[in-house]
Amino acid sequence: MAAPVDKIPVELIEILRTSHRVVVLTGAGISAESGVPTFRQAQTGLWAQFDPLQLATPGAFQNDPKLVWDWYSWRRKLISESQPNPGHNALVDLENHYPEFTLITQNVDGLHQMAGSTQVIELHGNIFRTKCSRENRLISGKIQTAETPPFCPNCGANLRPDVVWFGESLPEDELDQALGAVSTCQVFISIGTSTLVEPAAALPFIALRNGAMVLEINPQITPLTPQASYSVQGNAGDLLPILAVQVTSS
Ligand code: NAD
C-alpha cells in the first residue's frame, strides 16, 4: 500500500502552490479521527440501535423530542471531550498561507474553530447552540429548566439544537457566502464528505463547472470521485498535514 506521502501527485502540489483563491468543504470524515463518529459509521453502546439519519430529522423531533434531545446531549458530550486532529490543524496552516481562503463545513462540532480556523462557514449550524423550535430564536446563557427537552423561556415550546436537520433549509447567509466563494475559487478541496447531502453536495460540481481544480480527500469512493480533478484516497489526518507542508514550504 502506498505511503500517504506517495499518494499526492507532484503536479497537484504545484497547482496548490501557485493558486490564490481556495475553498475547502469539510464533512464528518475530518472529525472521525477526533473520535466523533460520522453518520454512516456504526454507533456504539446505548445509541447503537438508532440510525442517526433517522434521528436528525424534524419528524423524529416531533414524534419523540426527548429521544432526539437525549441523542444530541450524548453527541454534545462526546464532542466536548474531543480535540482537533492533525487534519483540522493543517487547514489552519493553509488558511494562514492563502490570500483568499474559505472553509465551508457541514460539521456542527466547532472543531475547526477550536483548532484556530477563523474563516469558517457553518452550513449546518452548531451543536453547542440551542434555539426555540417554534420561534427559531437563539437561546443565550444557561438553560434554567430541568425538563427534557427544556422549554423556551419566551413561548414555552420545546428547545432544540441549532443544527440543520435532513429536510430543512440551510441558513441563507451562510449558503450565499459559500456560493460566492465557490463561484470565484481556483481550487476546491472536498474533505471527508460523502457528497450525498444536498445542497452542500452540489458545491464541488459548481466549482468544477466554473473551471476550478477540484481535489477530493476521502478513504472511500463518493459520487464526486469520478469527476474530481484529483482524488486522493486516505484519511484526512494523514494526508492534510503532508499536503500543507508541501504547499506552504518555500
Ligand atoms: P457522512 O457521514 O455522510 O460521510 C462521512 C464521509 O467521511 C464518508 O464519505 C467517509 O468515507 C469519510 N471519512 C471517514 N473517515 C474519514 C477520514 N479519517 N478522513 C477523511 N474522510 C473520512 O458525513 P457528511 O458528508 O458530512 O454528511 C452528513 C451530515 O452529518 C452532515 O449534515 C453533518 O452535519 C452531519 N454530521 C456532522 C458531524 C460532526 O459535526 N462531526 C458528525 C456526524 C454527522
mmCIF file of N, CA, C and O and ligand atoms in Angstrom, residues 26-34 36-41 52-53 56 71-72 75 79 85 88 105-111 123-125 127 163-166 190-198 200 216-223 232 234-240, ligand 1:
data_model
loop_
_atom_site.group_PDB
_atom_site.id
_atom_site.type_symbol
_atom_site.label_atom_id
_atom_site.label_comp_id
_atom_site.label_asym_id
_atom_site.label_seq_id
_atom_site.Cartn_x
_atom_site.Cartn_y
_atom_site.Cartn_z
ATOM 1 N N THR A 26 -15.597 20.681 4.237
ATOM 2 C CA THR A 26 -15.370 19.504 5.076
ATOM 3 C C THR A 26 -16.696 18.863 5.492
ATOM 4 O O THR A 26 -17.722 19.526 5.586
ATOM 5 N N GLY A 27 -16.600 17.560 5.758
ATOM 6 C CA GLY A 27 -17.737 16.807 6.281
ATOM 7 C C GLY A 27 -17.302 16.022 7.499
ATOM 8 O O GLY A 27 -16.152 16.160 7.979
ATOM 9 N N ALA A 28 -18.193 15.177 7.958
ATOM 10 C CA ALA A 28 -17.970 14.449 9.202
ATOM 11 C C ALA A 28 -16.643 13.673 9.221
ATOM 12 O O ALA A 28 -16.066 13.460 10.282
ATOM 13 N N GLY A 29 -16.155 13.285 8.039
ATOM 14 C CA GLY A 29 -14.923 12.473 7.973
ATOM 15 C C GLY A 29 -13.714 13.155 8.578
ATOM 16 O O GLY A 29 -12.829 12.490 9.119
ATOM 17 N N ILE A 30 -13.650 14.493 8.506
ATOM 18 C CA ILE A 30 -12.449 15.162 9.052
ATOM 19 C C ILE A 30 -12.430 15.056 10.572
ATOM 20 O O ILE A 30 -11.356 15.085 11.184
ATOM 21 N N SER A 31 -13.587 14.890 11.193
ATOM 22 C CA SER A 31 -13.630 14.777 12.658
ATOM 23 C C SER A 31 -13.633 13.327 13.132
ATOM 24 O O SER A 31 -13.601 13.080 14.339
ATOM 25 N N ALA A 32 -13.661 12.381 12.197
ATOM 26 C CA ALA A 32 -13.697 10.961 12.595
ATOM 27 C C ALA A 32 -12.451 10.612 13.419
ATOM 28 O O ALA A 32 -12.534 9.885 14.411
ATOM 29 N N GLU A 33 -11.296 11.172 13.006
ATOM 30 C CA GLU A 33 -10.056 10.856 13.729
ATOM 31 C C GLU A 33 -9.953 11.603 15.066
ATOM 32 O O GLU A 33 -9.015 11.378 15.827
ATOM 33 N N SER A 34 -10.917 12.477 15.337
ATOM 34 C CA SER A 34 -11.008 13.086 16.674
ATOM 35 C C SER A 34 -11.931 12.271 17.568
ATOM 36 O O SER A 34 -12.203 12.669 18.710
ATOM 37 N N VAL A 36 -15.190 11.607 16.755
ATOM 38 C CA VAL A 36 -16.603 11.962 16.537
ATOM 39 C C VAL A 36 -17.104 11.088 15.385
ATOM 40 O O VAL A 36 -16.620 11.235 14.268
ATOM 41 N N PRO A 37 -18.047 10.181 15.651
ATOM 42 C CA PRO A 37 -18.447 9.273 14.565
ATOM 43 C C PRO A 37 -19.179 10.003 13.441
ATOM 44 O O PRO A 37 -19.899 10.968 13.698
ATOM 45 N N THR A 38 -18.962 9.558 12.207
ATOM 46 C CA THR A 38 -19.745 10.088 11.092
ATOM 47 C C THR A 38 -21.142 9.469 11.189
ATOM 48 O O THR A 38 -21.354 8.526 11.938
ATOM 49 N N PHE A 39 -22.072 10.018 10.436
ATOM 50 C CA PHE A 39 -23.433 9.465 10.484
ATOM 51 C C PHE A 39 -23.476 8.072 9.863
ATOM 52 O O PHE A 39 -24.392 7.315 10.111
ATOM 53 N N ARG A 40 -22.511 7.772 9.027
ATOM 54 C CA ARG A 40 -22.551 6.472 8.355
ATOM 55 C C ARG A 40 -21.674 5.433 9.033
ATOM 56 O O ARG A 40 -21.527 4.322 8.542
ATOM 57 N N GLN A 41 -21.068 5.792 10.177
ATOM 58 C CA GLN A 41 -20.309 4.801 10.954
ATOM 59 C C GLN A 41 -21.249 4.187 11.985
ATOM 60 O O GLN A 41 -22.100 4.880 12.524
ATOM 61 N N PRO A 52 -28.680 7.368 12.947
ATOM 62 C CA PRO A 52 -28.569 8.827 13.032
ATOM 63 C C PRO A 52 -29.307 9.535 11.903
ATOM 64 O O PRO A 52 -29.849 10.626 12.089
ATOM 65 N N LEU A 53 -29.337 8.892 10.724
ATOM 66 C CA LEU A 53 -30.012 9.535 9.596
ATOM 67 C C LEU A 53 -31.521 9.633 9.843
ATOM 68 O O LEU A 53 -32.210 10.447 9.231
ATOM 69 N N ALA A 56 -31.889 12.624 12.985
ATOM 70 C CA ALA A 56 -31.599 14.032 12.677
ATOM 71 C C ALA A 56 -32.630 14.584 11.709
ATOM 72 O O ALA A 56 -32.293 15.069 10.616
ATOM 73 N N TRP A 71 -30.220 12.210 22.429
ATOM 74 C CA TRP A 71 -29.185 11.803 21.482
ATOM 75 C C TRP A 71 -28.215 12.960 21.236
ATOM 76 O O TRP A 71 -27.003 12.777 21.235
ATOM 77 N N TYR A 72 -28.760 14.172 21.091
ATOM 78 C CA TYR A 72 -27.893 15.341 20.902
ATOM 79 C C TYR A 72 -27.081 15.645 22.162
ATOM 80 O O TYR A 72 -25.930 16.071 22.071
ATOM 81 N N ARG A 75 -24.218 13.339 21.976
ATOM 82 C CA ARG A 75 -23.245 13.768 20.966
ATOM 83 C C ARG A 75 -22.482 15.012 21.435
ATOM 84 O O ARG A 75 -21.275 15.136 21.210
ATOM 85 N N ILE A 79 -18.494 15.231 21.748
ATOM 86 C CA ILE A 79 -17.731 16.266 21.029
ATOM 87 C C ILE A 79 -16.960 17.131 22.017
ATOM 88 O O ILE A 79 -15.806 17.496 21.764
ATOM 89 N N ASN A 85 -7.823 17.327 15.338
ATOM 90 C CA ASN A 85 -6.754 16.382 14.975
ATOM 91 C C ASN A 85 -5.825 17.032 13.936
ATOM 92 O O ASN A 85 -6.062 18.178 13.514
ATOM 93 N N HIS A 88 -7.513 18.957 11.040
ATOM 94 C CA HIS A 88 -8.021 20.308 11.356
ATOM 95 C C HIS A 88 -6.845 21.297 11.416
ATOM 96 O O HIS A 88 -6.933 22.418 10.898
ATOM 97 N N THR A 105 -17.949 24.233 6.232
ATOM 98 C CA THR A 105 -18.076 22.932 6.901
ATOM 99 C C THR A 105 -19.528 22.520 7.053
ATOM 100 O O THR A 105 -20.412 23.363 7.267
ATOM 101 N N GLN A 106 -19.727 21.217 6.927
ATOM 102 C CA GLN A 106 -21.049 20.641 7.230
ATOM 103 C C GLN A 106 -21.073 20.169 8.676
ATOM 104 O O GLN A 106 -22.079 19.687 9.155
ATOM 105 N N ASN A 107 -19.930 20.280 9.344
ATOM 106 C CA ASN A 107 -19.852 19.776 10.713
ATOM 107 C C ASN A 107 -20.447 20.780 11.691
ATOM 108 O O ASN A 107 -20.380 21.985 11.482
ATOM 109 N N VAL A 108 -20.964 20.218 12.763
ATOM 110 C CA VAL A 108 -21.626 21.054 13.775
ATOM 111 C C VAL A 108 -20.805 21.055 15.060
ATOM 112 O O VAL A 108 -21.273 21.510 16.098
ATOM 113 N N ASP A 109 -19.585 20.521 14.980
ATOM 114 C CA ASP A 109 -18.819 20.237 16.203
ATOM 115 C C ASP A 109 -17.903 21.364 16.665
ATOM 116 O O ASP A 109 -17.334 21.291 17.765
ATOM 117 N N GLY A 110 -17.694 22.382 15.842
ATOM 118 C CA GLY A 110 -16.850 23.520 16.242
ATOM 119 C C GLY A 110 -15.360 23.187 16.327
ATOM 120 O O GLY A 110 -14.575 24.015 16.796
ATOM 121 N N LEU A 111 -14.949 22.018 15.821
ATOM 122 C CA LEU A 111 -13.531 21.643 15.981
ATOM 123 C C LEU A 111 -12.600 22.479 15.087
ATOM 124 O O LEU A 111 -11.439 22.675 15.427
ATOM 125 N N LEU A 123 -22.375 25.510 7.550
ATOM 126 C CA LEU A 123 -23.591 25.349 6.739
ATOM 127 C C LEU A 123 -24.711 24.656 7.504
ATOM 128 O O LEU A 123 -25.876 24.850 7.187
ATOM 129 N N HIS A 124 -24.348 23.825 8.468
ATOM 130 C CA HIS A 124 -25.367 23.018 9.167
ATOM 131 C C HIS A 124 -25.511 23.387 10.635
ATOM 132 O O HIS A 124 -25.999 22.588 11.428
ATOM 133 N N GLY A 125 -25.060 24.586 11.001
ATOM 134 C CA GLY A 125 -25.255 25.052 12.371
ATOM 135 C C GLY A 125 -24.172 24.565 13.314
ATOM 136 O O GLY A 125 -23.074 24.162 12.888
ATOM 137 N N ILE A 127 -23.748 22.451 17.170
ATOM 138 C CA ILE A 127 -24.444 21.624 18.170
ATOM 139 C C ILE A 127 -24.434 22.266 19.559
ATOM 140 O O ILE A 127 -25.251 21.926 20.417
ATOM 141 N N VAL A 163 -29.037 23.080 14.771
ATOM 142 C CA VAL A 163 -28.399 22.360 13.666
ATOM 143 C C VAL A 163 -29.443 22.195 12.568
ATOM 144 O O VAL A 163 -30.639 22.275 12.832
ATOM 145 N N VAL A 164 -28.944 21.986 11.346
ATOM 146 C CA VAL A 164 -29.863 21.795 10.220
ATOM 147 C C VAL A 164 -30.148 20.307 10.103
ATOM 148 O O VAL A 164 -29.234 19.504 9.915
ATOM 149 N N TRP A 165 -31.408 19.953 10.230
ATOM 150 C CA TRP A 165 -31.779 18.542 10.109
ATOM 151 C C TRP A 165 -32.063 18.199 8.654
ATOM 152 O O TRP A 165 -32.339 19.090 7.834
ATOM 153 N N PHE A 166 -32.015 16.898 8.341
ATOM 154 C CA PHE A 166 -32.335 16.448 6.984
ATOM 155 C C PHE A 166 -33.737 16.933 6.626
ATOM 156 O O PHE A 166 -34.675 16.795 7.426
ATOM 157 N N SER A 190 -12.480 19.002 -1.336
ATOM 158 C CA SER A 190 -13.583 18.341 -0.630
ATOM 159 C C SER A 190 -12.991 17.269 0.285
ATOM 160 O O SER A 190 -12.316 16.355 -0.179
ATOM 161 N N ILE A 191 -13.242 17.414 1.579
ATOM 162 C CA ILE A 191 -12.567 16.533 2.546
ATOM 163 C C ILE A 191 -13.585 15.834 3.448
ATOM 164 O O ILE A 191 -14.375 16.495 4.132
ATOM 165 N N GLY A 192 -13.557 14.510 3.442
ATOM 166 C CA GLY A 192 -14.331 13.743 4.421
ATOM 167 C C GLY A 192 -15.828 13.943 4.332
ATOM 168 O O GLY A 192 -16.500 13.954 5.355
ATOM 169 N N THR A 193 -16.327 14.096 3.126
ATOM 170 C CA THR A 193 -17.785 14.187 2.978
ATOM 171 C C THR A 193 -18.257 13.196 1.927
ATOM 172 O O THR A 193 -17.589 13.001 0.909
ATOM 173 N N SER A 194 -19.408 12.601 2.227
ATOM 174 C CA SER A 194 -19.939 11.560 1.342
ATOM 175 C C SER A 194 -20.466 12.132 0.025
ATOM 176 O O SER A 194 -20.782 11.380 -0.888
ATOM 177 N N THR A 195 -20.573 13.462 -0.072
ATOM 178 C CA THR A 195 -21.121 14.135 -1.266
ATOM 179 C C THR A 195 -22.517 13.585 -1.578
ATOM 180 O O THR A 195 -22.869 13.351 -2.738
ATOM 181 N N LEU A 196 -23.281 13.366 -0.534
ATOM 182 C CA LEU A 196 -24.642 12.845 -0.706
ATOM 183 C C LEU A 196 -25.678 13.821 -0.166
ATOM 184 O O LEU A 196 -26.839 13.774 -0.552
ATOM 185 N N VAL A 197 -25.272 14.675 0.794
ATOM 186 C CA VAL A 197 -26.243 15.539 1.470
ATOM 187 C C VAL A 197 -26.314 16.880 0.740
ATOM 188 O O VAL A 197 -25.352 17.652 0.739
ATOM 189 N N GLU A 198 -27.443 17.115 0.097
ATOM 190 C CA GLU A 198 -27.648 18.385 -0.630
ATOM 191 C C GLU A 198 -28.059 19.489 0.342
ATOM 192 O O GLU A 198 -28.610 19.181 1.396
ATOM 193 N N ALA A 200 -25.051 20.952 0.057
ATOM 194 C CA ALA A 200 -23.576 21.009 0.138
ATOM 195 C C ALA A 200 -22.938 20.126 -0.932
ATOM 196 O O ALA A 200 -21.895 20.462 -1.497
ATOM 197 N N GLU A 216 -10.394 15.810 -4.120
ATOM 198 C CA GLU A 216 -11.157 15.121 -3.069
ATOM 199 C C GLU A 216 -10.205 14.301 -2.193
ATOM 200 O O GLU A 216 -9.309 13.617 -2.703
ATOM 201 N N ILE A 217 -10.410 14.384 -0.885
ATOM 202 C CA ILE A 217 -9.648 13.551 0.054
ATOM 203 C C ILE A 217 -10.654 12.745 0.862
ATOM 204 O O ILE A 217 -11.472 13.303 1.605
ATOM 205 N N ASN A 218 -10.625 11.435 0.707
ATOM 206 C CA ASN A 218 -11.618 10.566 1.353
ATOM 207 C C ASN A 218 -11.116 9.128 1.218
ATOM 208 O O ASN A 218 -10.613 8.760 0.160
ATOM 209 N N PRO A 219 -11.251 8.313 2.256
ATOM 210 C CA PRO A 219 -10.826 6.912 2.106
ATOM 211 C C PRO A 219 -11.779 6.106 1.216
ATOM 212 O O PRO A 219 -11.420 5.028 0.744
ATOM 213 N N GLN A 220 -12.990 6.641 1.006
ATOM 214 C CA GLN A 220 -13.999 5.910 0.232
ATOM 215 C C GLN A 220 -14.301 6.651 -1.067
ATOM 216 O O GLN A 220 -14.106 7.868 -1.145
ATOM 217 N N ILE A 221 -14.846 5.893 -2.006
ATOM 218 C CA ILE A 221 -15.306 6.497 -3.262
ATOM 219 C C ILE A 221 -16.657 7.175 -3.009
ATOM 220 O O ILE A 221 -17.484 6.668 -2.245
ATOM 221 N N THR A 222 -16.849 8.344 -3.619
ATOM 222 C CA THR A 222 -18.111 9.077 -3.473
ATOM 223 C C THR A 222 -18.610 9.447 -4.880
ATOM 224 O O THR A 222 -17.874 9.259 -5.861
ATOM 225 N N PRO A 223 -19.796 10.027 -4.986
ATOM 226 C CA PRO A 223 -20.255 10.466 -6.312
ATOM 227 C C PRO A 223 -19.324 11.501 -6.957
ATOM 228 O O PRO A 223 -19.337 11.685 -8.165
ATOM 229 N N VAL A 232 -7.640 11.720 -3.869
ATOM 230 C CA VAL A 232 -6.599 11.047 -3.093
ATOM 231 C C VAL A 232 -7.287 10.259 -1.997
ATOM 232 O O VAL A 232 -7.993 10.834 -1.164
ATOM 233 N N GLY A 234 -7.580 8.287 1.325
ATOM 234 C CA GLY A 234 -6.884 8.123 2.600
ATOM 235 C C GLY A 234 -7.545 8.981 3.652
ATOM 236 O O GLY A 234 -8.532 9.677 3.385
ATOM 237 N N ASN A 235 -6.996 8.926 4.847
ATOM 238 C CA ASN A 235 -7.557 9.689 5.961
ATOM 239 C C ASN A 235 -7.053 11.132 5.935
ATOM 240 O O ASN A 235 -5.868 11.379 5.683
ATOM 241 N N ALA A 236 -7.965 12.049 6.262
ATOM 242 C CA ALA A 236 -7.612 13.471 6.267
ATOM 243 C C ALA A 236 -6.459 13.749 7.242
ATOM 244 O O ALA A 236 -5.573 14.560 6.954
ATOM 245 N N GLY A 237 -6.472 13.080 8.382
ATOM 246 C CA GLY A 237 -5.450 13.336 9.404
ATOM 247 C C GLY A 237 -4.054 12.890 8.978
ATOM 248 O O GLY A 237 -3.054 13.359 9.514
ATOM 249 N N ASP A 238 -3.980 11.962 8.013
ATOM 250 C CA ASP A 238 -2.673 11.536 7.475
ATOM 251 C C ASP A 238 -2.253 12.438 6.315
ATOM 252 O O ASP A 238 -1.100 12.846 6.216
ATOM 253 N N LEU A 239 -3.218 12.718 5.429
ATOM 254 C CA LEU A 239 -2.867 13.375 4.163
ATOM 255 C C LEU A 239 -2.722 14.890 4.274
ATOM 256 O O LEU A 239 -1.815 15.479 3.685
ATOM 257 N N LEU A 240 -3.620 15.529 5.039
ATOM 258 C CA LEU A 240 -3.617 17.003 5.052
ATOM 259 C C LEU A 240 -2.324 17.603 5.623
ATOM 260 O O LEU A 240 -1.819 18.597 5.084
HETATM 261 P P1 NAD B 1 -21.176 11.391 6.146
HETATM 262 O O1 NAD B 1 -21.271 10.651 7.441
HETATM 263 O O2 NAD B 1 -22.274 11.241 5.168
HETATM 264 O O3 NAD B 1 -19.839 10.951 5.382
HETATM 265 C C1 NAD B 1 -18.587 10.961 6.001
HETATM 266 C C2 NAD B 1 -17.530 10.774 4.943
HETATM 267 O O4 NAD B 1 -16.262 10.847 5.588
HETATM 268 C C3 NAD B 1 -17.574 9.429 4.231
HETATM 269 O O5 NAD B 1 -17.516 9.645 2.824
HETATM 270 C C4 NAD B 1 -16.314 8.704 4.715
HETATM 271 O O6 NAD B 1 -15.736 7.878 3.745
HETATM 272 C C5 NAD B 1 -15.412 9.867 5.040
HETATM 273 N N1 NAD B 1 -14.387 9.607 6.052
HETATM 274 C C6 NAD B 1 -14.447 8.760 7.112
HETATM 275 N N2 NAD B 1 -13.307 8.820 7.819
HETATM 276 C C7 NAD B 1 -12.512 9.733 7.200
HETATM 277 C C8 NAD B 1 -11.212 10.240 7.460
HETATM 278 N N3 NAD B 1 -10.494 9.822 8.507
HETATM 279 N N4 NAD B 1 -10.699 11.173 6.623
HETATM 280 C C9 NAD B 1 -11.406 11.610 5.548
HETATM 281 N N5 NAD B 1 -12.647 11.153 5.258
HETATM 282 C C10 NAD B 1 -13.193 10.234 6.064
HETATM 283 O O7 NAD B 1 -20.927 12.891 6.520
HETATM 284 P P2 NAD B 1 -21.218 14.220 5.718
HETATM 285 O O8 NAD B 1 -20.916 14.018 4.267
HETATM 286 O O9 NAD B 1 -20.551 15.282 6.461
HETATM 287 O O10 NAD B 1 -22.823 14.451 5.815
HETATM 288 C C11 NAD B 1 -23.683 14.000 6.806
HETATM 289 C C12 NAD B 1 -24.256 15.022 7.771
HETATM 290 O O11 NAD B 1 -23.822 14.629 9.028
HETATM 291 C C13 NAD B 1 -23.861 16.436 7.671
HETATM 292 O O12 NAD B 1 -25.024 17.166 7.548
HETATM 293 C C14 NAD B 1 -23.227 16.813 9.027
HETATM 294 O O13 NAD B 1 -23.815 17.991 9.519
HETATM 295 C C15 NAD B 1 -23.594 15.697 9.920
HETATM 296 N N6 NAD B 1 -22.571 15.197 10.871
HETATM 297 C C16 NAD B 1 -21.673 16.035 11.463
HETATM 298 C C17 NAD B 1 -20.725 15.535 12.353
HETATM 299 C C18 NAD B 1 -19.749 16.468 13.001
HETATM 300 O O14 NAD B 1 -20.055 17.642 13.211
HETATM 301 N N7 NAD B 1 -18.551 15.994 13.348
HETATM 302 C C19 NAD B 1 -20.673 14.171 12.612
HETATM 303 C C20 NAD B 1 -21.618 13.342 12.011
HETATM 304 C C21 NAD B 1 -22.552 13.869 11.125
#
